[in-house]
XYZ file of C-alpha atoms in Angstrom:
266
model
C -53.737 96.989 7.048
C -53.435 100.819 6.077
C -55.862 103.015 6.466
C -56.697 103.348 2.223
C -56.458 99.292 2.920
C -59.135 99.226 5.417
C -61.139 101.930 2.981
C -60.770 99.892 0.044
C -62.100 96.643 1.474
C -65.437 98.376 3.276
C -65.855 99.862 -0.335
C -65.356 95.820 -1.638
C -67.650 94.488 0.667
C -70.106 97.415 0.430
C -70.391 97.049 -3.512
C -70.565 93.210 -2.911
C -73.550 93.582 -0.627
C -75.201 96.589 -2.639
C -75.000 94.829 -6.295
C -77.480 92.170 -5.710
C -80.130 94.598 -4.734
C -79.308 96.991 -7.307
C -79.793 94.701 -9.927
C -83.057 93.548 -8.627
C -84.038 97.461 -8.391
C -83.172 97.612 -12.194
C -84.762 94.364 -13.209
C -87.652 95.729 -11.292
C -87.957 98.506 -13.950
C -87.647 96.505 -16.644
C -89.356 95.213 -19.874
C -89.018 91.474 -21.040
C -86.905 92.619 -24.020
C -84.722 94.445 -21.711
C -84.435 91.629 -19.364
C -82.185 89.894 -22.040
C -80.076 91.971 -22.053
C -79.105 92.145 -18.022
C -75.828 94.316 -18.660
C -78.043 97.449 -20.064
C -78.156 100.165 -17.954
C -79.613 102.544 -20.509
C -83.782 101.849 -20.892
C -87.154 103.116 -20.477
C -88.497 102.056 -17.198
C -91.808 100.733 -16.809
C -94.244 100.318 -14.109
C -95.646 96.953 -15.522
C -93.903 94.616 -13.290
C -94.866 96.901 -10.241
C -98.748 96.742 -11.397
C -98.758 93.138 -12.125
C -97.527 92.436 -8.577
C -100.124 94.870 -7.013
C -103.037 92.853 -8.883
C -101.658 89.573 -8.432
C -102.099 89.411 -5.022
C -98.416 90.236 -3.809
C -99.574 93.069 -1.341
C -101.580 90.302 0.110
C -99.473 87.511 1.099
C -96.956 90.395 2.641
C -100.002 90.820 4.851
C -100.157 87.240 5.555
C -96.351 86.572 6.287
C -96.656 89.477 8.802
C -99.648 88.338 10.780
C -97.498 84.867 10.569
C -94.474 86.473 11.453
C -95.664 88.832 14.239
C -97.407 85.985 15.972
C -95.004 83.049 15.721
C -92.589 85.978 17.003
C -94.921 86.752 19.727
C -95.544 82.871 21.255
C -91.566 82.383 20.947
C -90.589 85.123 22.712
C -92.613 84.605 25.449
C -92.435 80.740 25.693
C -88.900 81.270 24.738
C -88.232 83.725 27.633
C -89.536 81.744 30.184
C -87.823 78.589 28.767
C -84.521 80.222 28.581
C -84.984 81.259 32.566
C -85.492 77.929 33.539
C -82.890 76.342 31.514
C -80.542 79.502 33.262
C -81.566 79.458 36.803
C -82.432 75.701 37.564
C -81.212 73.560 35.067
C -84.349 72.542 33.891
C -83.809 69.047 31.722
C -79.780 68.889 32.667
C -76.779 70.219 31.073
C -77.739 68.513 27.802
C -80.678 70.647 27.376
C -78.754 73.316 26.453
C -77.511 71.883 23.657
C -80.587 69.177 22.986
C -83.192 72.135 22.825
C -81.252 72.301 18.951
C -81.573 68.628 17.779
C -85.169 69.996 15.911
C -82.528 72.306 13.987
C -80.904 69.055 12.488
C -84.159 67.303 11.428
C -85.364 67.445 8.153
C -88.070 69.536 7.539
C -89.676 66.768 5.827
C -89.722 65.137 8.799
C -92.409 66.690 10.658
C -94.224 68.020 7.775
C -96.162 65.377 7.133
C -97.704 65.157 10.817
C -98.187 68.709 10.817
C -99.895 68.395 7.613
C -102.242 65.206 9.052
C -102.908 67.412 12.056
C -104.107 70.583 10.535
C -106.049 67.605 8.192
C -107.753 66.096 11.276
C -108.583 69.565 13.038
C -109.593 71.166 9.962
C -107.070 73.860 10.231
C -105.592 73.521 6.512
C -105.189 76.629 4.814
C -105.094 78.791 7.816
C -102.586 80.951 10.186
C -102.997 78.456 12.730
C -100.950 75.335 11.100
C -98.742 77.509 9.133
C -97.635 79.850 12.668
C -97.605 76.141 14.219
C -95.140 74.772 11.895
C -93.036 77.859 12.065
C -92.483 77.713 16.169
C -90.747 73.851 15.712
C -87.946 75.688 14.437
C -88.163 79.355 15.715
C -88.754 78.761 19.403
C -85.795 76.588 19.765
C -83.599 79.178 18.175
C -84.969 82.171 20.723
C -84.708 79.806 23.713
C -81.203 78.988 23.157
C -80.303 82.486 22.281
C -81.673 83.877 25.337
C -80.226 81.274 27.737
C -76.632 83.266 27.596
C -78.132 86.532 28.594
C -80.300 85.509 31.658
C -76.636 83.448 32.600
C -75.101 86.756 32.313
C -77.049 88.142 34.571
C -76.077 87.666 38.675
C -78.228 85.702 40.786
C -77.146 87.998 43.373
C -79.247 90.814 41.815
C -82.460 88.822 42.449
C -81.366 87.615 45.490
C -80.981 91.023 46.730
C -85.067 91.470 45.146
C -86.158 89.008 47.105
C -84.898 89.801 50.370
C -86.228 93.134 49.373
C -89.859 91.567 49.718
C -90.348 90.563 45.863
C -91.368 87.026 45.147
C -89.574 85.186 42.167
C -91.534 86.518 39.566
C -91.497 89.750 40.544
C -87.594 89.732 41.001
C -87.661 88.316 36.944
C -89.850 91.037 36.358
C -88.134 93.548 37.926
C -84.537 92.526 38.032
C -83.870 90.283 35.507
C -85.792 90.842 32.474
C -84.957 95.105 31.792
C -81.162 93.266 31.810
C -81.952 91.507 28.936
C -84.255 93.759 26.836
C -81.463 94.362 24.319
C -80.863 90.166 24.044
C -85.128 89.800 23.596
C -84.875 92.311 20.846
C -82.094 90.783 19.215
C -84.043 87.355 19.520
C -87.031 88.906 17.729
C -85.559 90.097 14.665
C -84.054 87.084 14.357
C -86.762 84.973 14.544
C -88.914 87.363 12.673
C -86.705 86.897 9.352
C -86.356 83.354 10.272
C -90.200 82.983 10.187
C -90.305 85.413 7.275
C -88.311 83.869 5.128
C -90.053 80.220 5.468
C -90.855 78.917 1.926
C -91.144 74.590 2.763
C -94.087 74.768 5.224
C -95.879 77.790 3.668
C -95.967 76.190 0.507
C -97.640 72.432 2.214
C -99.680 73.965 4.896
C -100.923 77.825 3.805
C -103.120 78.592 0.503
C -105.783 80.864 -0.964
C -105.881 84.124 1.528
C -103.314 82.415 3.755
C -100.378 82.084 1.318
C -97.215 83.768 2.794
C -95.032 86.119 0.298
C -91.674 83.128 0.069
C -95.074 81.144 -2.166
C -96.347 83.914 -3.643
C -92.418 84.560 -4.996
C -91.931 81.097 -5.712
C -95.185 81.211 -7.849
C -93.258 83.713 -10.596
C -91.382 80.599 -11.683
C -93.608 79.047 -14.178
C -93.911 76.587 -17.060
C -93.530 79.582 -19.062
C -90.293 80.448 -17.522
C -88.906 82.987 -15.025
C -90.952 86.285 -14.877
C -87.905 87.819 -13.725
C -89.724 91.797 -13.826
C -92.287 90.731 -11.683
C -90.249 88.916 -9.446
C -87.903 91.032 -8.699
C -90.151 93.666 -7.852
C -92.462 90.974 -5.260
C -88.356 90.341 -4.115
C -87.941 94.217 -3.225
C -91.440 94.000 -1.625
C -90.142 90.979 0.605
C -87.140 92.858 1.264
C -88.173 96.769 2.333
C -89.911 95.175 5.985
C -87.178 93.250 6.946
C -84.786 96.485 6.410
C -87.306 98.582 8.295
C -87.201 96.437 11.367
C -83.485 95.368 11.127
C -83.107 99.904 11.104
C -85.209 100.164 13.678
C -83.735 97.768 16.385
C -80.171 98.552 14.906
C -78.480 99.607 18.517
C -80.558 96.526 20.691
C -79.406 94.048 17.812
C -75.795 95.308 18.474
C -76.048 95.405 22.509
C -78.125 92.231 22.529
C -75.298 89.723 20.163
C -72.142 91.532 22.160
C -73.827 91.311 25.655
C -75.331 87.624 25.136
C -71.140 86.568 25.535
C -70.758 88.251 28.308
C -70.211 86.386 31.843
C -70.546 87.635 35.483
């Protein structure tokens, strides 16, 4: 491929990617009238849509799907670490584990909502961050213990080895030795999860309500019997849309080192 080629597909791809979010930027902006007409660039823009999603409670549920989404982060990461280790270093559950720790990925979510939702029944915990964080780690801490299992195997036993003949114990060879080795894989694991968690409509919708209600719902919610309040929803979509950007910016050179050194093999 030549080199105007090479230019002319990025530009492809690039307005591929970009148009999406440019017409949700517009619609945004919008007025109902104007809405009908989705190939008019030239209009007044309004604030409506951006007011209506500010008293409606938008602002709110972001709130909510980040306390869910920091915290189911936070218990996979660290269950998932010290899963992934195990799995690495001592075969924990056989060979099949490696590959059986993803079974929950081909169950229906169906499947386990309805115990879920009987548990957080029985304990009372219905409509809160406890059942909906609970739900979200049966299919986010699988994820970030596989993912991590190919980083601590790319790691050399010899390197602890050498720790503990230095006078560490286990742990403090893992904490010393193995885990700054794979930082970048950990960070990588936790952006992943986070949109994974973030993006979560199915058990929000059963197990969260009132204050609780994550922003996926609260989208969801602009579909009505009235129709599609396409202003408003497009502006809660650009709300749902600006933290994942901001984190996915953020850990941009981890993300990159963590995905290319995860294949990597001593």
């Amino acid at each position: 491929m030549t080199g105007w080629g090479r230019r002319l597909f990025v530009a492809t791809a690039c307005l591929a990617v970009a148009f999406p979010y440019g017409w949700v930027v517009l619609a945004s902006f919008k007025t109902g009238d104007d809405l009908n007409e989705p190939g008019k660039l030239a209009f007044e823009p309004t604030l409506d849509n951006w007011r209506e999603i500010g008293d409606g409670g938008v602002l709110q549920s972001a709130v909510s799907s980040v306390v869910v989404g920091v915290v189911t982060v936070a218990i996979a990461l660290v269950a998932g670490t010290l899963g992934a280790y195990a799995i690495s270093r001592f075969r924990a559950g056989g060979s099949a584990t490696r590959f059986g720790i993803l079974l929950s990925q081909l169950m229906p979510p169906a499947v386990l909502v309805v115990p879920l939702f009987l548990l957080a029944f029985d304990f009372n915990l219905r409509d809160t961050y406890v059942a909906v964080i609970a739900s979200h780690l049966t299919f986010v801490l699988p994820v970030v213990t596989w993912f991590l299992i190919g980083f601590f195997d790319a790691v050399p036993k010899a390197y602890e080895e050498q720790a503990m003949v230095d006078g560490h114990g286990r742990f403090g060879a893992f904490r010393r030795v193995v885990l700054p080795q794979v930082w970048p894989g950990i960070g990588a694991a936790g952006i992943f999860a986070f949109v994974l968690s973030w993006n979560d409509l199915f058990y929000a919708l059963i197990l969260a309500g009132g204050n609780t209600t994550t922003l996926p719902v609260k989208i969801a919610s602009y579909n009505t019997f009235r129709g599609v309040e396409l202003g408003a929803m497009s502006a809660a979509i650009l709300v749902s849309v600006i933290p994942v950007l901001v984190a996915c910016f953020i850990v941009q050179r981890r993300l990159v080192r963590g995905i290319s050194g995860g294949g990597l093999k001593s």
